[in-house]
Amino acid sequence: MSDRESGQNFGLDKKVLLKRYGFGAEQALLRAGVLNNPEITTLQAFVLYLACICCNDGGKSRVGWTLTRSAIGVAESLGLHRDGTIFGLPVFEYEMRRQLWWQL
């Protein structure tokens, strides 16, 4: 969304919106304990947040890369790097785990 479109749709500057909602997303992830209490749903939210970070800074910041390494560690602790058929998971869950791993 361009600066002009964000002004028309939300009545605020794009930078203000990114800062406000970025902070809210960070707080929600911290409260969910994305790094300490890994669950697949919180990891999915974390990966979406990382995708937004990488898109908005154009790859200039190291924050996105550093947090991606943390997300990979969480994913490995959940066993996403392993074949889901070994765990006897339903096909949908197996596919969701596989897609999340490939996104990382």
PDB file of C-alpha atoms in Angstrom:
ATOM      1  CA  MET A   1       0.000   0.000   0.000  1.00  0.00           C
ATOM      2  CA  SER A   2       1.386   3.379  -0.913  1.00  0.00           C
ATOM      3  CA  ASP A   3       1.614   6.364   1.434  1.00  0.00           C
ATOM      4  CA  ARG A   4      -1.269   7.990  -0.400  1.00  0.00           C
ATOM      5  CA  GLU A   5      -3.493   4.900  -0.125  1.00  0.00           C
ATOM      6  CA  SER A   6      -2.790   4.499   3.588  1.00  0.00           C
ATOM      7  CA  GLY A   7      -3.696   8.136   4.128  1.00  0.00           C
ATOM      8  CA  GLN A   8      -6.960   7.736   2.227  1.00  0.00           C
ATOM      9  CA  ASN A   9      -7.942   4.437   3.858  1.00  0.00           C
ATOM     10  CA  PHE A  10      -6.776   4.961   7.419  1.00  0.00           C
ATOM     11  CA  GLY A  11      -6.215   8.691   7.770  1.00  0.00           C
ATOM     12  CA  LEU A  12      -2.644   8.171   8.971  1.00  0.00           C
ATOM     13  CA  ASP A  13       0.814   8.125   7.445  1.00  0.00           C
ATOM     14  CA  LYS A  14       2.139   4.707   6.411  1.00  0.00           C
ATOM     15  CA  LYS A  15       5.156   4.978   8.729  1.00  0.00           C
ATOM     16  CA  VAL A  16       2.910   5.685  11.712  1.00  0.00           C
ATOM     17  CA  LEU A  17       0.709   2.696  10.881  1.00  0.00           C
ATOM     18  CA  LEU A  18       3.685   0.367  10.448  1.00  0.00           C
ATOM     19  CA  LYS A  19       5.148   1.467  13.756  1.00  0.00           C
ATOM     20  CA  ARG A  20       1.853   1.171  15.627  1.00  0.00           C
ATOM     21  CA  TYR A  21       0.768  -2.220  14.287  1.00  0.00           C
ATOM     22  CA  GLY A  22       4.315  -3.578  14.265  1.00  0.00           C
ATOM     23  CA  PHE A  23       4.587  -2.813  17.968  1.00  0.00           C
ATOM     24  CA  GLY A  24       1.227  -4.469  18.594  1.00  0.00           C
ATOM     25  CA  ALA A  25       2.295  -7.594  16.724  1.00  0.00           C
ATOM     26  CA  GLU A  26       5.577  -7.744  18.660  1.00  0.00           C
ATOM     27  CA  GLN A  27       3.747  -7.456  21.974  1.00  0.00           C
ATOM     28  CA  ALA A  28       1.264 -10.168  21.002  1.00  0.00           C
ATOM     29  CA  LEU A  29       4.093 -12.517  20.001  1.00  0.00           C
ATOM     30  CA  LEU A  30       5.933 -11.833  23.251  1.00  0.00           C
ATOM     31  CA  ARG A  31       2.819 -12.503  25.322  1.00  0.00           C
ATOM     32  CA  ALA A  32       2.231 -15.730  23.405  1.00  0.00           C
ATOM     33  CA  GLY A  33       5.767 -16.829  24.261  1.00  0.00           C
ATOM     34  CA  VAL A  34       6.745 -17.624  20.702  1.00  0.00           C
ATOM     35  CA  LEU A  35      10.350 -18.378  21.658  1.00  0.00           C
ATOM     36  CA  ASN A  36       9.816 -19.979  25.066  1.00  0.00           C
ATOM     37  CA  ASN A  37       6.637 -22.033  24.599  1.00  0.00           C
ATOM     38  CA  PRO A  38       6.686 -23.120  20.983  1.00  0.00           C
ATOM     39  CA  GLU A  39       3.385 -24.028  19.372  1.00  0.00           C
ATOM     40  CA  ILE A  40       2.707 -24.297  15.677  1.00  0.00           C
ATOM     41  CA  THR A  41       0.076 -21.537  15.651  1.00  0.00           C
ATOM     42  CA  THR A  42       2.355 -19.009  17.349  1.00  0.00           C
ATOM     43  CA  LEU A  43       5.171 -19.979  14.990  1.00  0.00           C
ATOM     44  CA  GLN A  44       2.841 -19.384  12.037  1.00  0.00           C
ATOM     45  CA  ALA A  45       2.066 -15.906  13.365  1.00  0.00           C
ATOM     46  CA  PHE A  46       5.789 -15.269  13.885  1.00  0.00           C
ATOM     47  CA  VAL A  47       6.565 -16.278  10.295  1.00  0.00           C
ATOM     48  CA  LEU A  48       3.863 -13.938   8.977  1.00  0.00           C
ATOM     49  CA  TYR A  49       5.365 -11.137  11.070  1.00  0.00           C
ATOM     50  CA  LEU A  50       8.826 -11.920   9.667  1.00  0.00           C
ATOM     51  CA  ALA A  51       7.508 -11.835   6.113  1.00  0.00           C
ATOM     52  CA  CYS A  52       6.149  -8.346   6.767  1.00  0.00           C
ATOM     53  CA  ILE A  53       9.425  -7.171   8.276  1.00  0.00           C
ATOM     54  CA  CYS A  54      11.447  -8.409   5.319  1.00  0.00           C
ATOM     55  CA  CYS A  55       9.062  -6.826   2.795  1.00  0.00           C
ATOM     56  CA  ASN A  56       8.982  -3.426   4.490  1.00  0.00           C
ATOM     57  CA  ASP A  57      12.684  -2.880   5.024  1.00  0.00           C
ATOM     58  CA  GLY A  58      13.749  -4.228   1.640  1.00  0.00           C
ATOM     59  CA  GLY A  59      16.279  -6.606   3.208  1.00  0.00           C
ATOM     60  CA  LYS A  60      18.381  -3.722   4.543  1.00  0.00           C
ATOM     61  CA  SER A  61      17.962  -4.526   8.211  1.00  0.00           C
ATOM     62  CA  ARG A  62      19.555  -7.458   9.973  1.00  0.00           C
ATOM     63  CA  VAL A  63      16.621  -7.722  12.360  1.00  0.00           C
ATOM     64  CA  GLY A  64      14.612  -9.841   9.936  1.00  0.00           C
ATOM     65  CA  TRP A  65      17.501 -12.218   9.333  1.00  0.00           C
ATOM     66  CA  THR A  66      18.269 -12.557  13.030  1.00  0.00           C
ATOM     67  CA  LEU A  67      14.656 -13.254  13.939  1.00  0.00           C
ATOM     68  CA  THR A  68      14.386 -15.735  11.077  1.00  0.00           C
ATOM     69  CA  ARG A  69      17.207 -17.735  12.649  1.00  0.00           C
ATOM     70  CA  SER A  70      15.249 -17.765  15.912  1.00  0.00           C
ATOM     71  CA  ALA A  71      12.151 -18.954  14.059  1.00  0.00           C
ATOM     72  CA  ILE A  72      14.158 -21.763  12.457  1.00  0.00           C
ATOM     73  CA  GLY A  73      15.323 -22.846  15.910  1.00  0.00           C
ATOM     74  CA  VAL A  74      11.738 -22.931  17.167  1.00  0.00           C
ATOM     75  CA  ALA A  75      10.667 -24.870  14.069  1.00  0.00           C
ATOM     76  CA  GLU A  76      13.406 -27.411  14.630  1.00  0.00           C
ATOM     77  CA  SER A  77      12.348 -27.821  18.256  1.00  0.00           C
ATOM     78  CA  LEU A  78       8.851 -28.637  16.966  1.00  0.00           C
ATOM     79  CA  GLY A  79      10.327 -31.156  14.533  1.00  0.00           C
ATOM     80  CA  LEU A  80       9.184 -29.340  11.411  1.00  0.00           C
ATOM     81  CA  HIS A  81      12.418 -30.268   9.653  1.00  0.00           C
ATOM     82  CA  ARG A  82      11.527 -33.957   9.940  1.00  0.00           C
ATOM     83  CA  ASP A  83       9.170 -35.980   7.795  1.00  0.00           C
ATOM     84  CA  GLY A  84       5.688 -35.625   9.297  1.00  0.00           C
ATOM     85  CA  THR A  85       4.634 -39.109   8.254  1.00  0.00           C
ATOM     86  CA  ILE A  86       6.911 -40.517  10.956  1.00  0.00           C
ATOM     87  CA  PHE A  87       4.757 -38.858  13.619  1.00  0.00           C
ATOM     88  CA  GLY A  88       1.553 -40.358  12.236  1.00  0.00           C
ATOM     89  CA  LEU A  89      -0.064 -36.959  11.783  1.00  0.00           C
ATOM     90  CA  PRO A  90      -3.192 -36.297   9.734  1.00  0.00           C
ATOM     91  CA  VAL A  91      -2.480 -35.223   6.166  1.00  0.00           C
ATOM     92  CA  PHE A  92      -3.645 -31.637   6.734  1.00  0.00           C
ATOM     93  CA  GLU A  93      -1.389 -31.118   9.743  1.00  0.00           C
ATOM     94  CA  TYR A  94       1.530 -32.791   7.986  1.00  0.00           C
ATOM     95  CA  GLU A  95       1.078 -30.466   5.003  1.00  0.00           C
ATOM     96  CA  MET A  96       0.787 -27.364   7.219  1.00  0.00           C
ATOM     97  CA  ARG A  97       4.033 -28.283   8.978  1.00  0.00           C
ATOM     98  CA  ARG A  98       5.765 -28.885   5.663  1.00  0.00           C
ATOM     99  CA  GLN A  99       4.553 -25.571   4.208  1.00  0.00           C
ATOM    100  CA  LEU A 100       5.677 -23.666   7.304  1.00  0.00           C
ATOM    101  CA  TRP A 101       9.124 -25.253   7.184  1.00  0.00           C
ATOM    102  CA  TRP A 102       9.517 -24.386   3.503  1.00  0.00           C
ATOM    103  CA  GLN A 103       8.439 -20.801   4.177  1.00  0.00           C
ATOM    104  CA  LEU A 104      11.282 -20.484   6.636  1.00  0.00           C
TER     105      LEU A 104
END
